[in-house]
PDB file of C-alpha atoms in Angstrom:
ATOM      1  CA  MET S 169      -3.413  14.679   1.726  1.00 78.00           C
ATOM      2  CA  PRO S 170      -0.715  13.969   4.310  1.00 88.00           C
ATOM      3  CA  LEU S 171       1.552  10.989   3.730  1.00 93.00           C
ATOM      4  CA  ILE S 172       2.310   8.767   6.735  1.00 91.00           C
ATOM      5  CA  GLU S 173       5.597   6.836   6.745  1.00 91.00           C
ATOM      6  CA  ASN S 174       7.010   5.102   9.835  1.00 85.00           C
ATOM      7  CA  GLY S 175       4.293   6.700  11.946  1.00 84.00           C
ATOM      8  CA  ARG S 176       5.219  10.256  10.930  1.00 87.00           C
ATOM      9  CA  ILE S 177       4.122  12.768   8.330  1.00 88.00           C
ATOM     10  CA  GLY S 178       6.461  12.510   5.344  1.00 88.00           C
ATOM     11  CA  GLU S 179       7.066  14.323   2.093  1.00 90.00           C
ATOM     12  CA  ASP S 180       5.123  13.057  -0.901  1.00 94.00           C
ATOM     13  CA  ALA S 181       7.055  13.397  -4.147  1.00 94.00           C
ATOM     14  CA  TRP S 182       4.327  11.588  -6.103  1.00 97.00           C
ATOM     15  CA  SER S 183       1.359  13.071  -7.997  1.00 96.00           C
ATOM     16  CA  PHE S 184      -1.745  11.155  -9.019  1.00 97.00           C
ATOM     17  CA  ILE S 185      -2.671  11.967 -12.615  1.00 97.00           C
ATOM     18  CA  PRO S 186      -6.368  11.347 -13.376  1.00 96.00           C
ATOM     19  CA  ASP S 187      -7.262   9.487 -16.554  1.00 96.00           C
ATOM     20  CA  GLY S 188      -7.412  11.775 -19.577  1.00 94.00           C
ATOM     21  CA  GLU S 189      -4.962  14.350 -18.232  1.00 96.00           C
ATOM     22  CA  PRO S 190      -1.449  14.633 -19.712  1.00 95.00           C
ATOM     23  CA  VAL S 191       1.240  12.726 -17.831  1.00 95.00           C
ATOM     24  CA  PRO S 192       4.339  14.815 -17.069  1.00 94.00           C
ATOM     25  CA  ASN S 193       7.608  13.078 -17.859  1.00 91.00           C
ATOM     26  CA  ASP S 194       9.771  14.995 -15.377  1.00 93.00           C
ATOM     27  CA  ARG S 195       8.448  13.839 -11.984  1.00 96.00           C
ATOM     28  CA  PRO S 196       7.122  10.702 -10.255  1.00 97.00           C
ATOM     29  CA  VAL S 197       3.471  10.060 -11.107  1.00 98.00           C
ATOM     30  CA  ILE S 198       0.784   7.548 -10.228  1.00 98.00           C
ATOM     31  CA  ILE S 199      -1.656   6.458 -12.914  1.00 98.00           C
ATOM     32  CA  SER S 200      -4.717   4.219 -12.699  1.00 98.00           C
ATOM     33  CA  PHE S 201      -4.394   0.537 -13.527  1.00 97.00           C
ATOM     34  CA  GLU S 202      -7.011   1.072 -16.233  1.00 97.00           C
ATOM     35  CA  ARG S 203      -4.878   3.764 -17.851  1.00 97.00           C
ATOM     36  CA  TRP S 204      -1.837   1.505 -17.639  1.00 97.00           C
ATOM     37  CA  GLN S 205      -3.715  -1.237 -19.487  1.00 96.00           C
ATOM     38  CA  ALA S 206      -4.912   1.143 -22.212  1.00 96.00           C
ATOM     39  CA  GLU S 207      -1.719   3.193 -22.696  1.00 96.00           C
ATOM     40  CA  ARG S 208       1.094   0.858 -21.609  1.00 94.00           C
ATOM     41  CA  ALA S 209       3.250   1.466 -24.691  1.00 94.00           C
ATOM     42  CA  SER S 210       3.176   5.243 -24.187  1.00 93.00           C
ATOM     43  CA  PHE S 211       5.194   4.818 -20.952  1.00 94.00           C
ATOM     44  CA  ASP S 212       8.114   3.004 -22.619  1.00 92.00           C
ATOM     45  CA  GLY S 213      11.323   4.971 -22.208  1.00 87.00           C
ATOM     46  CA  ARG S 214       9.954   7.062 -19.352  1.00 89.00           C
ATOM     47  CA  ASN S 215      12.749   8.557 -17.235  1.00 88.00           C
ATOM     48  CA  ALA S 216      10.801   9.543 -14.110  1.00 95.00           C
ATOM     49  CA  LYS S 217       9.378   6.983 -11.682  1.00 97.00           C
ATOM     50  CA  LEU S 218       5.978   5.488 -12.415  1.00 97.00           C
ATOM     51  CA  GLY S 219       3.363   4.237  -9.962  1.00 98.00           C
ATOM     52  CA  VAL S 220       0.060   2.464 -10.477  1.00 98.00           C
ATOM     53  CA  ARG S 221      -3.169   2.764  -8.482  1.00 98.00           C
ATOM     54  CA  LEU S 222      -5.269  -0.371  -8.029  1.00 97.00           C
ATOM     55  CA  LYS S 223      -8.959  -0.346  -7.177  1.00 94.00           C
ATOM     56  CA  GLY S 224      -9.956  -2.368  -4.124  1.00 86.00           C
ATOM     57  CA  GLY S 225     -11.060  -5.426  -6.083  1.00 88.00           C
ATOM     58  CA  THR S 226      -8.042  -5.670  -8.406  1.00 93.00           C
ATOM     59  CA  LEU S 227      -5.988  -8.762  -7.645  1.00 92.00           C
ATOM     60  CA  ALA S 228      -2.216  -8.543  -7.302  1.00 95.00           C
ATOM     61  CA  GLY S 229      -1.794 -11.064 -10.101  1.00 95.00           C
ATOM     62  CA  ALA S 230      -3.272  -8.580 -12.566  1.00 96.00           C
ATOM     63  CA  ILE S 231      -0.166  -6.383 -12.369  1.00 96.00           C
ATOM     64  CA  ALA S 232       2.395  -9.081 -11.502  1.00 97.00           C
ATOM     65  CA  PRO S 233       3.899  -9.290 -15.023  1.00 96.00           C
ATOM     66  CA  ASP S 234       4.556  -5.527 -14.985  1.00 96.00           C
ATOM     67  CA  LEU S 235       5.756  -5.010 -11.391  1.00 97.00           C
ATOM     68  CA  ASP S 236       9.302  -4.232 -12.511  1.00 95.00           C
ATOM     69  CA  ARG S 237       7.933  -1.113 -14.257  1.00 96.00           C
ATOM     70  CA  PHE S 238       6.486   0.392 -11.050  1.00 97.00           C
ATOM     71  CA  ALA S 239       8.349   2.084  -8.203  1.00 98.00           C
ATOM     72  CA  LEU S 240       5.060   2.389  -6.292  1.00 98.00           C
ATOM     73  CA  VAL S 241       1.785   0.471  -6.105  1.00 98.00           C
ATOM     74  CA  ALA S 242      -1.112   2.373  -4.502  1.00 98.00           C
ATOM     75  CA  VAL S 243      -3.933   0.155  -3.229  1.00 97.00           C
ATOM     76  CA  GLU S 244      -7.358   1.732  -2.750  1.00 96.00           C
ATOM     77  CA  PHE S 245      -9.506   1.051   0.287  1.00 94.00           C
ATOM     78  CA  PRO S 246     -13.054   2.076  -0.717  1.00 89.00           C
ATOM     79  CA  LYS S 247     -14.213   1.618   2.907  1.00 85.00           C
ATOM     80  CA  PHE S 248     -12.216   0.994   6.051  1.00 75.00           C
ATOM     81  CA  ARG S 249     -13.992  -2.330   6.549  1.00 80.00           C
ATOM     82  CA  ASP S 250     -12.941  -3.610   3.111  1.00 82.00           C
ATOM     83  CA  GLY S 251      -9.926  -5.821   3.816  1.00 85.00           C
ATOM     84  CA  ARG S 252      -9.032  -6.862   0.271  1.00 89.00           C
ATOM     85  CA  GLY S 253      -6.205  -4.319   0.157  1.00 92.00           C
ATOM     86  CA  PHE S 254      -4.394  -6.131   2.984  1.00 91.00           C
ATOM     87  CA  SER S 255      -4.411  -9.333   0.930  1.00 93.00           C
ATOM     88  CA  THR S 256      -3.225  -7.486  -2.163  1.00 95.00           C
ATOM     89  CA  ALA S 257      -0.216  -6.000  -0.353  1.00 95.00           C
ATOM     90  CA  ARG S 258       0.762  -9.287   1.266  1.00 92.00           C
ATOM     91  CA  GLU S 259       0.490 -11.100  -2.046  1.00 95.00           C
ATOM     92  CA  LEU S 260       2.595  -8.444  -3.809  1.00 96.00           C
ATOM     93  CA  ARG S 261       5.349  -8.939  -1.221  1.00 95.00           C
ATOM     94  CA  GLU S 262       5.231 -12.683  -0.617  1.00 92.00           C
ATOM     95  CA  ARG S 263       4.109 -14.228  -3.892  1.00 94.00           C
ATOM     96  CA  TYR S 264       5.542 -11.735  -6.368  1.00 96.00           C
ATOM     97  CA  GLY S 265       8.550 -10.433  -4.396  1.00 95.00           C
ATOM     98  CA  TYR S 266       7.685  -6.781  -4.960  1.00 97.00           C
ATOM     99  CA  ALA S 267      10.205  -4.606  -3.090  1.00 96.00           C
ATOM    100  CA  GLY S 268       8.947  -1.130  -4.045  1.00 97.00           C
ATOM    101  CA  GLU S 269       6.667   1.182  -2.107  1.00 97.00           C
ATOM    102  CA  ILE S 270       3.124  -0.001  -1.409  1.00 97.00           C
ATOM    103  CA  ARG S 271       0.803   2.824  -0.418  1.00 98.00           C
ATOM    104  CA  ALA S 272      -2.662   2.601   1.146  1.00 97.00           C
ATOM    105  CA  VAL S 273      -5.066   5.183  -0.263  1.00 97.00           C
ATOM    106  CA  GLY S 274      -8.727   5.831   0.354  1.00 94.00           C
ATOM    107  CA  HIS S 275     -10.630   5.193   3.553  1.00 93.00           C
ATOM    108  CA  VAL S 276      -8.039   4.017   6.083  1.00 92.00           C
ATOM    109  CA  ILE S 277      -7.951   4.828   9.781  1.00 90.00           C
ATOM    110  CA  PRO S 278      -5.149   4.856  12.377  1.00 91.00           C
ATOM    111  CA  ASP S 279      -6.521   1.674  14.002  1.00 88.00           C
ATOM    112  CA  GLN S 280      -5.532  -0.178  10.817  1.00 90.00           C
ATOM    113  CA  TYR S 281      -2.012   1.211  10.577  1.00 88.00           C
ATOM    114  CA  GLN S 282      -0.165  -1.606  12.342  1.00 88.00           C
ATOM    115  CA  PHE S 283      -1.962  -4.177  10.194  1.00 88.00           C
ATOM    116  CA  LEU S 284      -1.112  -2.205   7.070  1.00 91.00           C
ATOM    117  CA  VAL S 285       2.583  -2.273   7.980  1.00 91.00           C
ATOM    118  CA  ARG S 286       2.451  -5.975   8.927  1.00 87.00           C
ATOM    119  CA  THR S 287       1.021  -6.892   5.517  1.00 90.00           C
ATOM    120  CA  GLY S 288       3.582  -4.928   3.516  1.00 93.00           C
ATOM    121  CA  PHE S 289       2.417  -1.334   3.179  1.00 95.00           C
ATOM    122  CA  THR S 290       5.171   1.283   3.477  1.00 95.00           C
ATOM    123  CA  SER S 291       3.054   4.437   3.407  1.00 96.00           C
ATOM    124  CA  VAL S 292      -0.497   5.654   3.931  1.00 95.00           C
ATOM    125  CA  GLU S 293      -2.271   8.598   2.347  1.00 94.00           C
ATOM    126  CA  ALA S 294      -4.072   9.885   5.441  1.00 89.00           C
ATOM    127  CA  PRO S 295      -7.175  12.069   5.430  1.00 85.00           C
ATOM    128  CA  GLU S 296      -6.813  15.853   5.668  1.00 85.00           C
ATOM    129  CA  GLY S 297      -6.744  17.092   9.257  1.00 86.00           C
ATOM    130  CA  THR S 298      -5.408  13.781  10.539  1.00 83.00           C
ATOM    131  CA  ASN S 299      -3.715  13.687  13.926  1.00 86.00           C
ATOM    132  CA  PRO S 300      -0.145  12.434  13.274  1.00 82.00           C
ATOM    133  CA  GLU S 301       0.163  11.298  16.889  1.00 86.00           C
ATOM    134  CA  SER S 302      -2.669   8.798  16.466  1.00 86.00           C
ATOM    135  CA  TRP S 303      -0.817   7.155  13.561  1.00 82.00           C
ATOM    136  CA  ALA S 304       2.450   6.959  15.520  1.00 82.00           C
ATOM    137  CA  ASN S 305       0.676   5.484  18.565  1.00 81.00           C
ATOM    138  CA  ALA S 306      -1.018   2.863  16.401  1.00 78.00           C
ATOM    139  CA  LEU S 307       2.343   1.225  15.713  1.00 72.00           C
ATOM    140  CA  THR S 308       2.936   0.401  19.380  1.00 74.00           C
ATOM    141  CA  GLU S 309      -0.551  -0.196  20.807  1.00 71.00           C
ATOM    142  CA  ILE S 310      -0.573  -3.943  20.161  1.00 63.00           C
ATOM    143  CA  THR S 311       2.579  -5.848  21.089  1.00 61.00           C
ATOM    144  CA  ILE S 312       1.590  -9.466  20.354  1.00 57.00           C
ATOM    145  CA  ALA S 313       0.042 -10.849  17.185  1.00 55.00           C
ATOM    146  CA  PHE S 314      -1.762 -14.042  16.250  1.00 52.00           C
ATOM    147  CA  GLN S 315      -0.854 -13.950  12.559  1.00 56.00           C
ATOM    148  CA  PRO S 316       2.755 -13.697  11.384  1.00 57.00           C
ATOM    149  CA  SER S 317       3.734 -10.557   9.482  1.00 55.00           C
ATOM    150  CA  ILE S 318       5.891 -10.257   6.400  1.00 60.00           C
ATOM    151  CA  ASP S 319       8.880  -9.369   8.588  1.00 59.00           C
ATOM    152  CA  ASP S 320       8.080 -11.547  11.667  1.00 57.00           C
ATOM    153  CA  THR S 321       9.396  -8.949  14.131  1.00 57.00           C
ATOM    154  CA  GLN S 322       6.405  -9.119  16.471  1.00 50.00           C
ATOM    155  CA  PRO S 323       6.086 -12.048  18.919  1.00 51.00           C
ATOM    156  CA  LEU S 324       3.223 -14.439  18.299  1.00 47.00           C
ATOM    157  CA  SER S 325       0.505 -14.938  20.889  1.00 44.00           C
ATOM    158  CA  LEU S 326       0.936 -17.496  23.664  1.00 49.00           C
ATOM    159  CA  LEU S 327      -2.079 -19.424  22.351  1.00 48.00           C
ATOM    160  CA  ARG S 328      -0.483 -19.741  18.937  1.00 47.00           C
ATOM    161  CA  ARG S 329       2.835 -20.870  20.476  1.00 48.00           C
ATOM    162  CA  LYS S 330       1.109 -23.448  22.743  1.00 52.00           C
ATOM    163  CA  LEU S 331      -0.792 -24.910  19.825  1.00 52.00           C
ATOM    164  CA  GLY S 332       2.467 -25.250  17.908  1.00 55.00           C
ATOM    165  CA  VAL S 333       1.078 -23.452  14.904  1.00 52.00           C
ATOM    166  CA  ALA S 334       3.894 -22.650  12.486  1.00 52.00           C
ATOM    167  CA  GLY S 335       4.200 -19.255  10.724  1.00 50.00           C
TER     168      GLY S 335
END
């Protein structure tokens, strides 16, 4: 699947390794959170980067104690209308100070891209056959926001400013 970073197709150096398959030690891999819980000790001393994939309902706090072990956290979106992944990413950034890559995987659409970036995602695993232009355009379609983002680079709406609502 194509990887979208900064509105463009990027190179994906990561491989997802399904549960039960051997984990190569010579390249960056993503494993399931369930596998991490069951086999945590087997990843001690690993030289290559390690990522973890969270199911849509897994709370950020579940992996918070181990965040320093992961260079990437992949958050699944089982359906595009399931917004729990947005909360997970924001919580990873704001509450737990996670500075690594956060990747959206699963059912995401270009219309969600700006919101993904605003809540802390750095990359998106887009569906096969995706139109890269639609992802790039999604970053600039909306120029004013009601909710503050993690980087506060987008101006807040006039209504929010008039009401004096703080970020």
